[in-house]
Short mmCIF file of C-alpha atoms in Angstrom, two decimals:
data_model
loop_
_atom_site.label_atom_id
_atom_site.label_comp_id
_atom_site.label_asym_id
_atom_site.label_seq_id
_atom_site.Cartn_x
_atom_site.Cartn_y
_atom_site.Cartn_z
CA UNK A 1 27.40 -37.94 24.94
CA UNK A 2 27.46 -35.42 22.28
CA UNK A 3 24.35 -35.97 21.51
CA UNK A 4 23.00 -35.16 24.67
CA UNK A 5 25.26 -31.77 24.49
CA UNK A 6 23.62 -31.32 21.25
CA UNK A 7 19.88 -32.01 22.90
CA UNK A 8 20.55 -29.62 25.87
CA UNK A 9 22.08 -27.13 23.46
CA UNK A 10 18.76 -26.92 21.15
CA UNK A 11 16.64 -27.01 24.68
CA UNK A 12 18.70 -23.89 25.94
CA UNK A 13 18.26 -21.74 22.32
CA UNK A 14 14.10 -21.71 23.84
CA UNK A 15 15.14 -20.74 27.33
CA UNK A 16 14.80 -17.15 29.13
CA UNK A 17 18.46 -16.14 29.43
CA UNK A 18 18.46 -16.21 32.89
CA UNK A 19 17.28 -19.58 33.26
CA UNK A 20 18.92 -21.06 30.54
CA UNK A 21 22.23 -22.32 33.03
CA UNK A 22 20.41 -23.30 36.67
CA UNK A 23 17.35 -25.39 33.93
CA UNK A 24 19.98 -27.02 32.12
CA UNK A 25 22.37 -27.94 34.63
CA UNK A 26 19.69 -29.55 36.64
CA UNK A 27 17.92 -30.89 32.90
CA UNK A 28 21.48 -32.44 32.12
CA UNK A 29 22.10 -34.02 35.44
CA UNK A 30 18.58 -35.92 35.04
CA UNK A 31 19.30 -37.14 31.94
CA UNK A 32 22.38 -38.52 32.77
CA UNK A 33 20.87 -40.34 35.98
CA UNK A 34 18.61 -41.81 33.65
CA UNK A 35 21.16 -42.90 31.17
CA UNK A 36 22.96 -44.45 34.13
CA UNK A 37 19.94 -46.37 35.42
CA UNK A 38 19.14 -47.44 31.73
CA UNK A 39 22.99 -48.70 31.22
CA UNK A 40 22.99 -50.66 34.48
CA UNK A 41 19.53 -52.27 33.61
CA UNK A 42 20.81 -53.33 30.17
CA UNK A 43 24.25 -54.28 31.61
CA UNK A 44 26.45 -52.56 29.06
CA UNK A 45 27.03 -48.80 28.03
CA UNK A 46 24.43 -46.72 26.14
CA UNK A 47 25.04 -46.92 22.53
CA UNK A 48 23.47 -44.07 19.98
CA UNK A 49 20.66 -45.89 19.38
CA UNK A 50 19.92 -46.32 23.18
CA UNK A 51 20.56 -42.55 23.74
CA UNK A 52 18.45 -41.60 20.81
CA UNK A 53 15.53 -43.45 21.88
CA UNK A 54 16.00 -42.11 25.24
CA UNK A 55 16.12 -38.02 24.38
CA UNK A 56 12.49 -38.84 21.71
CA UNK A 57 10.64 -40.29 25.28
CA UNK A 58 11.39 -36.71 26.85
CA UNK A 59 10.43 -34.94 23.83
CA UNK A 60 11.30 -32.61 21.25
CA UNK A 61 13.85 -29.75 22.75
CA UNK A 62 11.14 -26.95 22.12
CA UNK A 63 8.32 -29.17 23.78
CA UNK A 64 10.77 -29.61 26.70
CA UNK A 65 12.02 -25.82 26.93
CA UNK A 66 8.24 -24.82 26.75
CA UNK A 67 7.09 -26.55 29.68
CA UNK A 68 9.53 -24.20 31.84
CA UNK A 69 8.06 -21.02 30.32
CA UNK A 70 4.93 -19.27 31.01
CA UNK A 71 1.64 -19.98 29.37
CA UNK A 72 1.52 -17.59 26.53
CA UNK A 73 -1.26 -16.49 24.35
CA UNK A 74 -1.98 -13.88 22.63
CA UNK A 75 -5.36 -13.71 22.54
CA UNK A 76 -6.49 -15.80 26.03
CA UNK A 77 -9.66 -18.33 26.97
CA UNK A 78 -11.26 -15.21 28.56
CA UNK A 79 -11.78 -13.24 25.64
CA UNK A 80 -11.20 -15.41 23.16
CA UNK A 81 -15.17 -16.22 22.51
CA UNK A 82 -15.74 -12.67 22.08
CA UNK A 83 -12.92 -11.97 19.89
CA UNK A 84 -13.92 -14.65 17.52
CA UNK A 85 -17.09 -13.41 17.59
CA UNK A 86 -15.75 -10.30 16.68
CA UNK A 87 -13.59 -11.93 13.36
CA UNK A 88 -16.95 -13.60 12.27
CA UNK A 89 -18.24 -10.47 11.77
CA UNK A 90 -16.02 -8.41 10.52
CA UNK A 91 -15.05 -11.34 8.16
CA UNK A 92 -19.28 -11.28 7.33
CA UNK A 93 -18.60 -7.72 6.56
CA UNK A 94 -16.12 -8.00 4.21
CA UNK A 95 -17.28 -11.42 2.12
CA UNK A 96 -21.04 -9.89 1.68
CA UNK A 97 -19.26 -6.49 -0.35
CA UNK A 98 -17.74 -8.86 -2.30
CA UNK A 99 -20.06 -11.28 -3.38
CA UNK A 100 -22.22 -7.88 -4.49
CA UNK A 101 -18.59 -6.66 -6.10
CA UNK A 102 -18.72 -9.82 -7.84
CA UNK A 103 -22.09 -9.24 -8.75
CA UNK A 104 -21.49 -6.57 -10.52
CA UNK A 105 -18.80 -7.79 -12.18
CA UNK A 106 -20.85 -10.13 -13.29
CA UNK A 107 -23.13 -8.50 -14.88
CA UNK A 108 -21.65 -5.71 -16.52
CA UNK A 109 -20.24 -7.07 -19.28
CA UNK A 110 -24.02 -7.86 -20.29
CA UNK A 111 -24.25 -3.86 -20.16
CA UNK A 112 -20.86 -3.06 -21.87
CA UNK A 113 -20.25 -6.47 -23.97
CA UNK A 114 -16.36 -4.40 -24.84
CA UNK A 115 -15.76 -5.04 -21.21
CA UNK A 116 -16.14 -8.93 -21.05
CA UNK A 117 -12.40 -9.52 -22.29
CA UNK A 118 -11.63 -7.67 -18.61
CA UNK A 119 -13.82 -10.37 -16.36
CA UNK A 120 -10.58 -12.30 -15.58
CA UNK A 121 -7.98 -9.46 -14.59
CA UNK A 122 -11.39 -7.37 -12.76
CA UNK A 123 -12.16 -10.61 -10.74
CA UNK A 124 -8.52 -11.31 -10.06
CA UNK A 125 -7.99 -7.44 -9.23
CA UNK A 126 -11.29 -7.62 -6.70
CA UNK A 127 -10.10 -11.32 -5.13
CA UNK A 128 -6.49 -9.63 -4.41
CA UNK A 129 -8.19 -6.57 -2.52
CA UNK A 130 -10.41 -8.57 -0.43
CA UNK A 131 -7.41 -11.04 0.97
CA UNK A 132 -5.81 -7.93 1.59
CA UNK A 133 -8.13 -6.37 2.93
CA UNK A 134 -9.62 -9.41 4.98
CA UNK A 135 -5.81 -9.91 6.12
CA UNK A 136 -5.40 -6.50 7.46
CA UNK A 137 -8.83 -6.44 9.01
CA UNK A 138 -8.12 -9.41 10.82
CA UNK A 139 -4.27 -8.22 11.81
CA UNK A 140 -6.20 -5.17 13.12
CA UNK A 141 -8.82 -7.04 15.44
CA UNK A 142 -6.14 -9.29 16.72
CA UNK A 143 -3.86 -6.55 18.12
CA UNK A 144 -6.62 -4.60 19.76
CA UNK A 145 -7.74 -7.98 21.50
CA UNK A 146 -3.81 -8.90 22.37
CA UNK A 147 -3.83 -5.19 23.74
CA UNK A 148 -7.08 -5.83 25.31
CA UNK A 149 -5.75 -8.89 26.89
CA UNK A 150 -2.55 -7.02 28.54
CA UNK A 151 -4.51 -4.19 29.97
CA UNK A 152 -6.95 -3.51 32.54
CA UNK A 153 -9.44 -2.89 30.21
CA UNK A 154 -9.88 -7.23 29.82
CA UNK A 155 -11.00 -6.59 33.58
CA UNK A 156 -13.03 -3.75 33.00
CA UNK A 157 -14.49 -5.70 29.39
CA UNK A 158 -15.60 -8.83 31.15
CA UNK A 159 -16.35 -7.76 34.78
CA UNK A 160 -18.92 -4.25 33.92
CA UNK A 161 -22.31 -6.14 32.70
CA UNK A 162 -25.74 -5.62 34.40
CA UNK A 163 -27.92 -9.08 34.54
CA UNK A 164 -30.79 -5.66 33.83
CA UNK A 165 -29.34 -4.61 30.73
CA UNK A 166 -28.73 -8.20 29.25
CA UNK A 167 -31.05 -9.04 25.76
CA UNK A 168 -34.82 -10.03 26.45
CA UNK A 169 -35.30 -13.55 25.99
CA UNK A 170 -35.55 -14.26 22.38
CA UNK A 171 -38.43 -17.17 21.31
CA UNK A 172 -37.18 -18.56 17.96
CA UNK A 173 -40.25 -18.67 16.42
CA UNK A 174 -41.63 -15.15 17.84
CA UNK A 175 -42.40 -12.02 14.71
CA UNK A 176 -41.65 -9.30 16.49
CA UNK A 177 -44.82 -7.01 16.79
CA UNK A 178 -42.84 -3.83 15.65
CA UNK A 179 -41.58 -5.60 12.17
CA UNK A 180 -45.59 -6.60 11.87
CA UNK A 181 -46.67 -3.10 12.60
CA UNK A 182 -43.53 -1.91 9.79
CA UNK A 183 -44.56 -4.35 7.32
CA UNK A 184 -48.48 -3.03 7.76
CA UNK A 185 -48.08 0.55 7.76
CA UNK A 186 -45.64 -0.11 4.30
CA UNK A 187 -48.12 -2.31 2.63
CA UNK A 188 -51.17 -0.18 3.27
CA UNK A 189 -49.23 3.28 2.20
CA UNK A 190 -48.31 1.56 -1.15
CA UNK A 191 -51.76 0.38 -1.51
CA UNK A 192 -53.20 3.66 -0.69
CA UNK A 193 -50.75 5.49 -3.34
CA UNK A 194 -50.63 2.49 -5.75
CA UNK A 195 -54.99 2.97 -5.63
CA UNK A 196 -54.96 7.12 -5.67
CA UNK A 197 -52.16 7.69 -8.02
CA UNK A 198 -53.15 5.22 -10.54
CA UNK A 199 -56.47 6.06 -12.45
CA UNK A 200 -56.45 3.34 -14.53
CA UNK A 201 -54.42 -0.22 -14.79
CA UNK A 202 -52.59 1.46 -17.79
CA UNK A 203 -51.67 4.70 -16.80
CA UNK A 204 -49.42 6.56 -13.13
CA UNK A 205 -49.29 9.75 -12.28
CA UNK A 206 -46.33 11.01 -10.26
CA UNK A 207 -47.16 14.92 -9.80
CA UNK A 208 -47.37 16.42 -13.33
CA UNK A 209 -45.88 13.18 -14.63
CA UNK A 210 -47.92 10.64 -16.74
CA UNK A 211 -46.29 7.06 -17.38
CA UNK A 212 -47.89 4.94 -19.77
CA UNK A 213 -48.00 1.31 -19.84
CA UNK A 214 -48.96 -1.52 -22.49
CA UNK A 215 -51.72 -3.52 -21.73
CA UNK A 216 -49.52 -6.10 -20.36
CA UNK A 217 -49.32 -3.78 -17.16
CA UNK A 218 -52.28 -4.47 -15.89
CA UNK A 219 -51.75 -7.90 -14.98
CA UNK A 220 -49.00 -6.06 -13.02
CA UNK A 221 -51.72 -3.87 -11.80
CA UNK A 222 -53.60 -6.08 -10.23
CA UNK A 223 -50.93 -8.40 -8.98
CA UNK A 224 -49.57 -5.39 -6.65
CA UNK A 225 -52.91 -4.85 -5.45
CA UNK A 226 -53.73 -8.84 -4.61
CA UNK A 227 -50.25 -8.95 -3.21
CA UNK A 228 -50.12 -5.83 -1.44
CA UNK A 229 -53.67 -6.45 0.33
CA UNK A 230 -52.18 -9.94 1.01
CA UNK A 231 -49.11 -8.85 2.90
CA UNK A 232 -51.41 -6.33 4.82
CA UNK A 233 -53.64 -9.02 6.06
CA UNK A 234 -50.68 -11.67 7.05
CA UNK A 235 -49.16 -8.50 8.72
CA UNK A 236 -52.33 -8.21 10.53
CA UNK A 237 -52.81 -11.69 12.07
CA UNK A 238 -49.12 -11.54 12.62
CA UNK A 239 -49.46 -8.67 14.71
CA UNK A 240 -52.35 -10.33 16.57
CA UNK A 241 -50.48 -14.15 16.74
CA UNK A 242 -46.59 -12.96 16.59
CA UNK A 243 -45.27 -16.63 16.12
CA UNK A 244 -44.29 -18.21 13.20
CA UNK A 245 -46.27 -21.87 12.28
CA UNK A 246 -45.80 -23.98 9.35
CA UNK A 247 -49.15 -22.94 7.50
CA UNK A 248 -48.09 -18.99 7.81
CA UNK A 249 -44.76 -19.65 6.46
CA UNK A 250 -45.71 -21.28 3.51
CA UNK A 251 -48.55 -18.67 2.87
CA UNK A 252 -46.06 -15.88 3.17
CA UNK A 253 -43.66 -17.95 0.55
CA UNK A 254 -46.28 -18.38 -1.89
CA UNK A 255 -46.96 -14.52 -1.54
CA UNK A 256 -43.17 -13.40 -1.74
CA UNK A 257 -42.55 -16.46 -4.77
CA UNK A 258 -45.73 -14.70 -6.83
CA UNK A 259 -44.42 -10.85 -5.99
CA UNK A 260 -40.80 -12.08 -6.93
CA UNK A 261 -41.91 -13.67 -10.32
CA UNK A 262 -44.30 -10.78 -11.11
CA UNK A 263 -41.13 -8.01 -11.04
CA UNK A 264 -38.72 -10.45 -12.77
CA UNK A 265 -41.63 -10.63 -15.31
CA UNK A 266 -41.85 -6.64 -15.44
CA UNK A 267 -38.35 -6.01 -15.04
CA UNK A 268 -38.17 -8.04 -18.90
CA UNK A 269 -41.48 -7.10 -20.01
CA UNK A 270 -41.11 -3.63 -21.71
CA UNK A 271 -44.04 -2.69 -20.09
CA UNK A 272 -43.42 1.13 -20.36
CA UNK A 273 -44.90 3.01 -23.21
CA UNK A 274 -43.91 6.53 -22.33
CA UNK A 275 -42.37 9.02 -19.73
CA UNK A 276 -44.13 12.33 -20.12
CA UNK A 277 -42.72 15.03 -18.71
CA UNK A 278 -44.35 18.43 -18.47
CA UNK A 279 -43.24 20.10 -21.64
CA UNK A 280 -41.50 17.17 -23.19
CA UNK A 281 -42.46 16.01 -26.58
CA UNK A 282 -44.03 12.56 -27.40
CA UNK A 283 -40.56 11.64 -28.83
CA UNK A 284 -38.61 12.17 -25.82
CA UNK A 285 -41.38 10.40 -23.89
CA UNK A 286 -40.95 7.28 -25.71
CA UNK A 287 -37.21 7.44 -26.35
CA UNK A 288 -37.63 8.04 -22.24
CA UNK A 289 -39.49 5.01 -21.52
CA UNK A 290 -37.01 2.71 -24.08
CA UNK A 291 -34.39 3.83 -21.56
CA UNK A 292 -36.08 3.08 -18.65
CA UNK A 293 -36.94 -0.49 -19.81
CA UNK A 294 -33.49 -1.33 -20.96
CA UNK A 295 -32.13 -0.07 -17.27
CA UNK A 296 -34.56 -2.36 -15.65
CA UNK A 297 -33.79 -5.67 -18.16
CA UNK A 298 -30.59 -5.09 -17.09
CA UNK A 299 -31.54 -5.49 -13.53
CA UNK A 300 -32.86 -8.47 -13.59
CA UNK A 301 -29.65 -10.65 -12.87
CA UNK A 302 -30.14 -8.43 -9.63
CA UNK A 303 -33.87 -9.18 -8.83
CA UNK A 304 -33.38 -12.92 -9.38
CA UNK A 305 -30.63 -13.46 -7.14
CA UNK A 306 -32.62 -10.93 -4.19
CA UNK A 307 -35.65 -13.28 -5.47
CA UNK A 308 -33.90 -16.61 -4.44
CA UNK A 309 -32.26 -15.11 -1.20
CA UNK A 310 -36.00 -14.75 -0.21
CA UNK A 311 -37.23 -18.01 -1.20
CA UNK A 312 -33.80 -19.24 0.17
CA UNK A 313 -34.82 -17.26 3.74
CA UNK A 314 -38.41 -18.93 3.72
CA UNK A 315 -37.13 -22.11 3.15
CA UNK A 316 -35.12 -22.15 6.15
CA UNK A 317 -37.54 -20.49 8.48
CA UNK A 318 -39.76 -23.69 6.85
CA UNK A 319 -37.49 -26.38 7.54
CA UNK A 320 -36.49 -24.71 10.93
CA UNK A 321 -39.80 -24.56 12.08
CA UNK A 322 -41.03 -28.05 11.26
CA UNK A 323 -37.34 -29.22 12.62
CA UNK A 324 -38.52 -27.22 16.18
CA UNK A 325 -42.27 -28.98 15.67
CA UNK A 326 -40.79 -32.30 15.42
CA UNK A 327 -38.54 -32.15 18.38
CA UNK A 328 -40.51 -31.75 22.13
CA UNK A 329 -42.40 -28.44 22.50
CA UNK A 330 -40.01 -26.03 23.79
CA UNK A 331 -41.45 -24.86 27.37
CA UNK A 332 -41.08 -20.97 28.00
CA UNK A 333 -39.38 -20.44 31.24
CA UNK A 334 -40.58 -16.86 32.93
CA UNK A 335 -38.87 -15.68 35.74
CA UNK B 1 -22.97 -50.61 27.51
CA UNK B 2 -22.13 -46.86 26.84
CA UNK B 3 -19.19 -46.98 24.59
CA UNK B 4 -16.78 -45.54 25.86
CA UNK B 5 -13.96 -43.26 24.51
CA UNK B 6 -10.57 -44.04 25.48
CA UNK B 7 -8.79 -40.37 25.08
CA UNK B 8 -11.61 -38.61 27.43
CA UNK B 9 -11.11 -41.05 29.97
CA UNK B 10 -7.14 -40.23 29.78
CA UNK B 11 -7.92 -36.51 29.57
CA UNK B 12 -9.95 -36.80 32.66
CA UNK B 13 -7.65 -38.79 34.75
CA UNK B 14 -4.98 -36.52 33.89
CA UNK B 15 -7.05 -33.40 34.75
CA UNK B 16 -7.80 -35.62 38.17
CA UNK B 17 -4.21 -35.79 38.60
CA UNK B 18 -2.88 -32.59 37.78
CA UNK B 19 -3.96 -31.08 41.23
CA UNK B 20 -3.05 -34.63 43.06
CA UNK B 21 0.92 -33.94 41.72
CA UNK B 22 1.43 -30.87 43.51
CA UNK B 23 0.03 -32.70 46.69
CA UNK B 24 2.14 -35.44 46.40
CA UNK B 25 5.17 -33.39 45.77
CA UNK B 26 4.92 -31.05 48.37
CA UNK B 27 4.16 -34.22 50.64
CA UNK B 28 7.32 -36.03 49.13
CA UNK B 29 9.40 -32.93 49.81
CA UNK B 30 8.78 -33.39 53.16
CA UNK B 31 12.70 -34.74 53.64
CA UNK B 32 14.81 -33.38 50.98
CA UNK B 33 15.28 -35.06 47.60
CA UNK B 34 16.50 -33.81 44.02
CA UNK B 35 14.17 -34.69 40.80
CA UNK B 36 15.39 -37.78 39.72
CA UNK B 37 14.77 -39.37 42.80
CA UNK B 38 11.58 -37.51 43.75
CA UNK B 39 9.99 -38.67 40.26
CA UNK B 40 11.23 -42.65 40.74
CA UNK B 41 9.90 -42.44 44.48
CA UNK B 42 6.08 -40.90 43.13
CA UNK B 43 6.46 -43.40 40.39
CA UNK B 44 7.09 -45.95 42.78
CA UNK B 45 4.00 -44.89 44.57
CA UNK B 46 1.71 -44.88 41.23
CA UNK B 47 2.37 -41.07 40.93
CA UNK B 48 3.59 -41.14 37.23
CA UNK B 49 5.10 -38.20 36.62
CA UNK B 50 6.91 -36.78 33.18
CA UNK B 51 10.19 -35.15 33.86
CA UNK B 52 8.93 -32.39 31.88
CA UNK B 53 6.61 -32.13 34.26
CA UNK B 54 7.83 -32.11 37.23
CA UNK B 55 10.60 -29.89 36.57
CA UNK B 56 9.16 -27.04 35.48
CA UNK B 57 6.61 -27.99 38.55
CA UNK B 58 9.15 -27.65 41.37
CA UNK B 59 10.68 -24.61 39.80
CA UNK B 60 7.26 -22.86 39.82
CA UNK B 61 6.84 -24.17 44.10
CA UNK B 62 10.26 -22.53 44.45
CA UNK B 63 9.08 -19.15 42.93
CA UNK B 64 6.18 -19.55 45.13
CA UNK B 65 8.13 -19.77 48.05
CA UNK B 66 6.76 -23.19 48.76
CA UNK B 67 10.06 -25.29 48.29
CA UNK B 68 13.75 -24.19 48.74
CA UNK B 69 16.50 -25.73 46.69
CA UNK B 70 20.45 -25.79 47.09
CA UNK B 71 23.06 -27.55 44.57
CA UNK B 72 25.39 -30.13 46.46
CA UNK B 73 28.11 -32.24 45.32
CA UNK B 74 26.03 -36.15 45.76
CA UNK B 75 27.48 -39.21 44.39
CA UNK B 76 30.79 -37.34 42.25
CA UNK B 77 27.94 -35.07 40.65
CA UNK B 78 26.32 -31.78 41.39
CA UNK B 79 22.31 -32.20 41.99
CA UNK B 80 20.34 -29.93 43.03
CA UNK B 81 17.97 -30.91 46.39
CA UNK B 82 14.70 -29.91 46.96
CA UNK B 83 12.67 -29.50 50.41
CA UNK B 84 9.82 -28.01 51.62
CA UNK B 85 10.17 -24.31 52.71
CA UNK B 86 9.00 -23.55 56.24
CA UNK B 87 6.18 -21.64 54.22
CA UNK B 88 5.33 -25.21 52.35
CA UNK B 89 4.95 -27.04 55.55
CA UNK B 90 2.21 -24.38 56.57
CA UNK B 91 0.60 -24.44 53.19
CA UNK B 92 0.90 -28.33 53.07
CA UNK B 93 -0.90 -28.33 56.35
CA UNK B 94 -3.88 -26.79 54.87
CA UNK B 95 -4.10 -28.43 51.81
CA UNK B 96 -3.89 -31.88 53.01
CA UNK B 97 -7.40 -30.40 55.05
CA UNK B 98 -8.42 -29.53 51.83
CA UNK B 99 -7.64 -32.94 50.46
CA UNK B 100 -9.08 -35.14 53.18
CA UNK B 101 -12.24 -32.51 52.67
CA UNK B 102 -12.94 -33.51 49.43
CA UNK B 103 -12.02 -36.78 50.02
CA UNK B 104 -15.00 -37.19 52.66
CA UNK B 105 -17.14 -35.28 50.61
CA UNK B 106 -17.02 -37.15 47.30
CA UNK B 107 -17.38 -40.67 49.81
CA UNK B 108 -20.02 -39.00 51.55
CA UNK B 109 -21.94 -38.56 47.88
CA UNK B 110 -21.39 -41.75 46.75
CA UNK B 111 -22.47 -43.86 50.16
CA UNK B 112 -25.86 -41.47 49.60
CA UNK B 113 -26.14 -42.55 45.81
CA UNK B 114 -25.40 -45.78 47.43
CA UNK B 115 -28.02 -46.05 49.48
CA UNK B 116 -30.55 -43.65 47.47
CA UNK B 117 -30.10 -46.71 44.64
CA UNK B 118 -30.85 -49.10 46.74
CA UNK B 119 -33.95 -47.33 48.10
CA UNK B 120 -35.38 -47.06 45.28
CA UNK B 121 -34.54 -50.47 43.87
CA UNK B 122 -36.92 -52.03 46.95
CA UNK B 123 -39.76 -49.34 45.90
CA UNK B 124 -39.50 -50.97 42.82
CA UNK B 125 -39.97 -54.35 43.82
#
């Protein structure tokens, strides 16, 4: 019988202290009505075994106590979507910083090669701020939903939406007209100032400013040019057809793969001859340029991995797209 | 044949039976009884019920002013009887209704599925 004590003891710790005697009083007198049914069935007194094996059916003495108490939660089915929803985000916000700190981390030590004995404590120093600062950010987002869920404001949160002010319907395949329009209204500005402000393949002018290139440029020259007339025209026939198929897709790869290896190429190329200023001698004009190009070599860890999150993007609109064409035509529904 | 998994047909029946309990409790608790012999009589009836259950089920009838409770001396030990409140009888009333509502209603769906299936088994002949 101790044992039983011993069970209803444990069960009483998890009790509200002004339940704890009337539950366990009425808890302790079903027990023992069961151990007296069980005893007569068997024909001879419980031993421990018997009891034991009994008290593990009813369960363990916080699974029992819980089953008198409210249902708790902190954060409840109502707003739990949205608050997890919220954490995505917020956790989104934090890893993306990081993988640029890391980035950078990365590669500096190609800038400052005195610095690359630091990678270990500067990446161990950057991982220890973003759990802390991931932990806190999350600590923070659960107590305003826990104090969300005990106020009115849940009420107020869930019940205060307008079936007028809800998002249009979104088509997953639809390029929105105004990011068309954007994209033309870009590309033909840089082609106007890329046409005006450079007189010859080998030579910009930016106000009194002349930069001179090597002849290598002008393959860069021209490439803009092709490219930049290119994205004008898909912009176009976007903006007149604003849904994505399998044939524009891959034409708008080929066009971002060719612009992305052309400014990895000049980004490495030393393409720069010199940076006149008005007034500045030829020396500081090339000594100028030499800067310029070793700022932009050292970019290029930068430009390749922007470079693959594009091709990366296309790919998935790609496979997306001929995922949707496979399936059944999706039907628009109007109302 | 669909195959079938085991645990969602438990977690269904028990999500069936969850509102059936408090039926058949309050219905039970028509003449007084205390748990132990509440839960052996619904077992009795096919009524499984968990003490852990019903427990913590009768307490929260009580709070609702659906069952009263006294403790009494029964047998050489205290136990603590349960019966329906004169509130419970009214409320039992109504959801028994209720009950023999959707009771009609679900046979009502199936003899039309019943006889929709067997319409359209002769078209198909």
């Amino acid at each position: 019988m101790e044992m039983v004590d011993r069970y209803l003891q444990a069960v009483r710790f998890w009790l509200p202290n002004g339940q704890q005697a009337d539950i366990i009083a009425e808890l302790s007198e079903d027990i023992r009505a069961q151990m007296d049914e069980r005893a007569a069935s068997l024909g001879h007194p419980l031993n421990k075994d018997d009891v034991e094996a009994l008290l593990r059916r009813r369960g363990s003495p916080v699974v029992v106590a819980n089953k008198y108490l409210p249902q708790q939660s902190l954060v409840g089915p109502l707003l739990f979507p949205l608050y997890r929803f919220v954490l995505k985000i917020v956790t989104l916000c934090i890893l993306v910083p990081t993988a640029l700190g890391f980035l950078t981390i990365l590669v500096t030590p190609a800038m400052h090669e005195g610095a690359a004995r630091h990678w270990a404590s500067r990446i161990g120093i950057t991982l220890g701020h973003v759990w802390t600062g991931w932990f806190a950010a999350m600590a923070v987002v659960t107590l305003v939903f826990a104090i969300l869920e005990r106020t009115e404001a849940r009420t107020q949160l869930l019940d205060t939406w307008n079936a007028n002010k809800l998002p249009p319907l979104r088509h997953p395949h639809m390029i929105p007209r105004s990011t068309s329009a954007f994209e033309m209204a870009v590309n033909l500005c840089v082609l106007l100032w890329w046409a005006t402000n450079m007189p010859s393949p080998l030579e910009l002018h930016i106000g009194s400013w002349r930069i001179s290139f090597s002849p290598a440029w002008s393959w860069f020259f021209w490439a803009v040019l092709l490219l930049t007339l290119a994205n004008v025209v898909i912009a176009s026939v976007n903006l007149l057809r604003p849904y994505w198929t399998v044939q524009r897709v891959v034409v708008r790869t080929v066009a971002d793969l060719a612009g992305a290896a052309f400014f990895c190429w000049l980004l490495k190329a030393n393409t720069i001859i010199s940076i006149a200023a008005p007034g500045s001698s030829p020396q500081k004009a090339i000594a100028d340029a030499n800067f310029i190009n070793q700022w932009l070599a050292r970019m290029f860890p930068w430009a390749v991995v922007v470079c693959v999150i594009v091709a990366l993007g296309n790919l998935w609109r790609l496979v997306h797209l001929r995922k949707q064409s496979d399936a059944k035509p999706m039907r628009a529904a109007t109302v | 044949m669909v195959n079938m998994n085991p645990e969602t047909l438990e977690n269904l029946k028990l999500e069936l039976r969850r509102g059936c309990l408090v039926l058949a409790v309050l219905v039970a608790l028509r003449s007084e009884r205390y748990g132990y012999t509440l839960r052996k009589e619904l077992a009795e009836h096919g009524m499984e019920i968990d003490e852990g259950t019903l427990y913590p089920l009768l307490r929260r009838l009580e709070s609702q002013g659906l069952l009263s409770s006294e403790w009494r001396e029964h047998e050489k030990r205290n136990k603590r009887f349960y019966r329906l409140s004169s509130e419970g009888k009214q409320i039992l009333k109504l959801l028994l209704a209720e009950w023999e509502g959707i009771d009609a209603s679900i046979r009502a769906v199936i003899k039309e599925q019943a006889h929709g299936n067997g319409r359209s088994l002769s078209a198909g002949r």
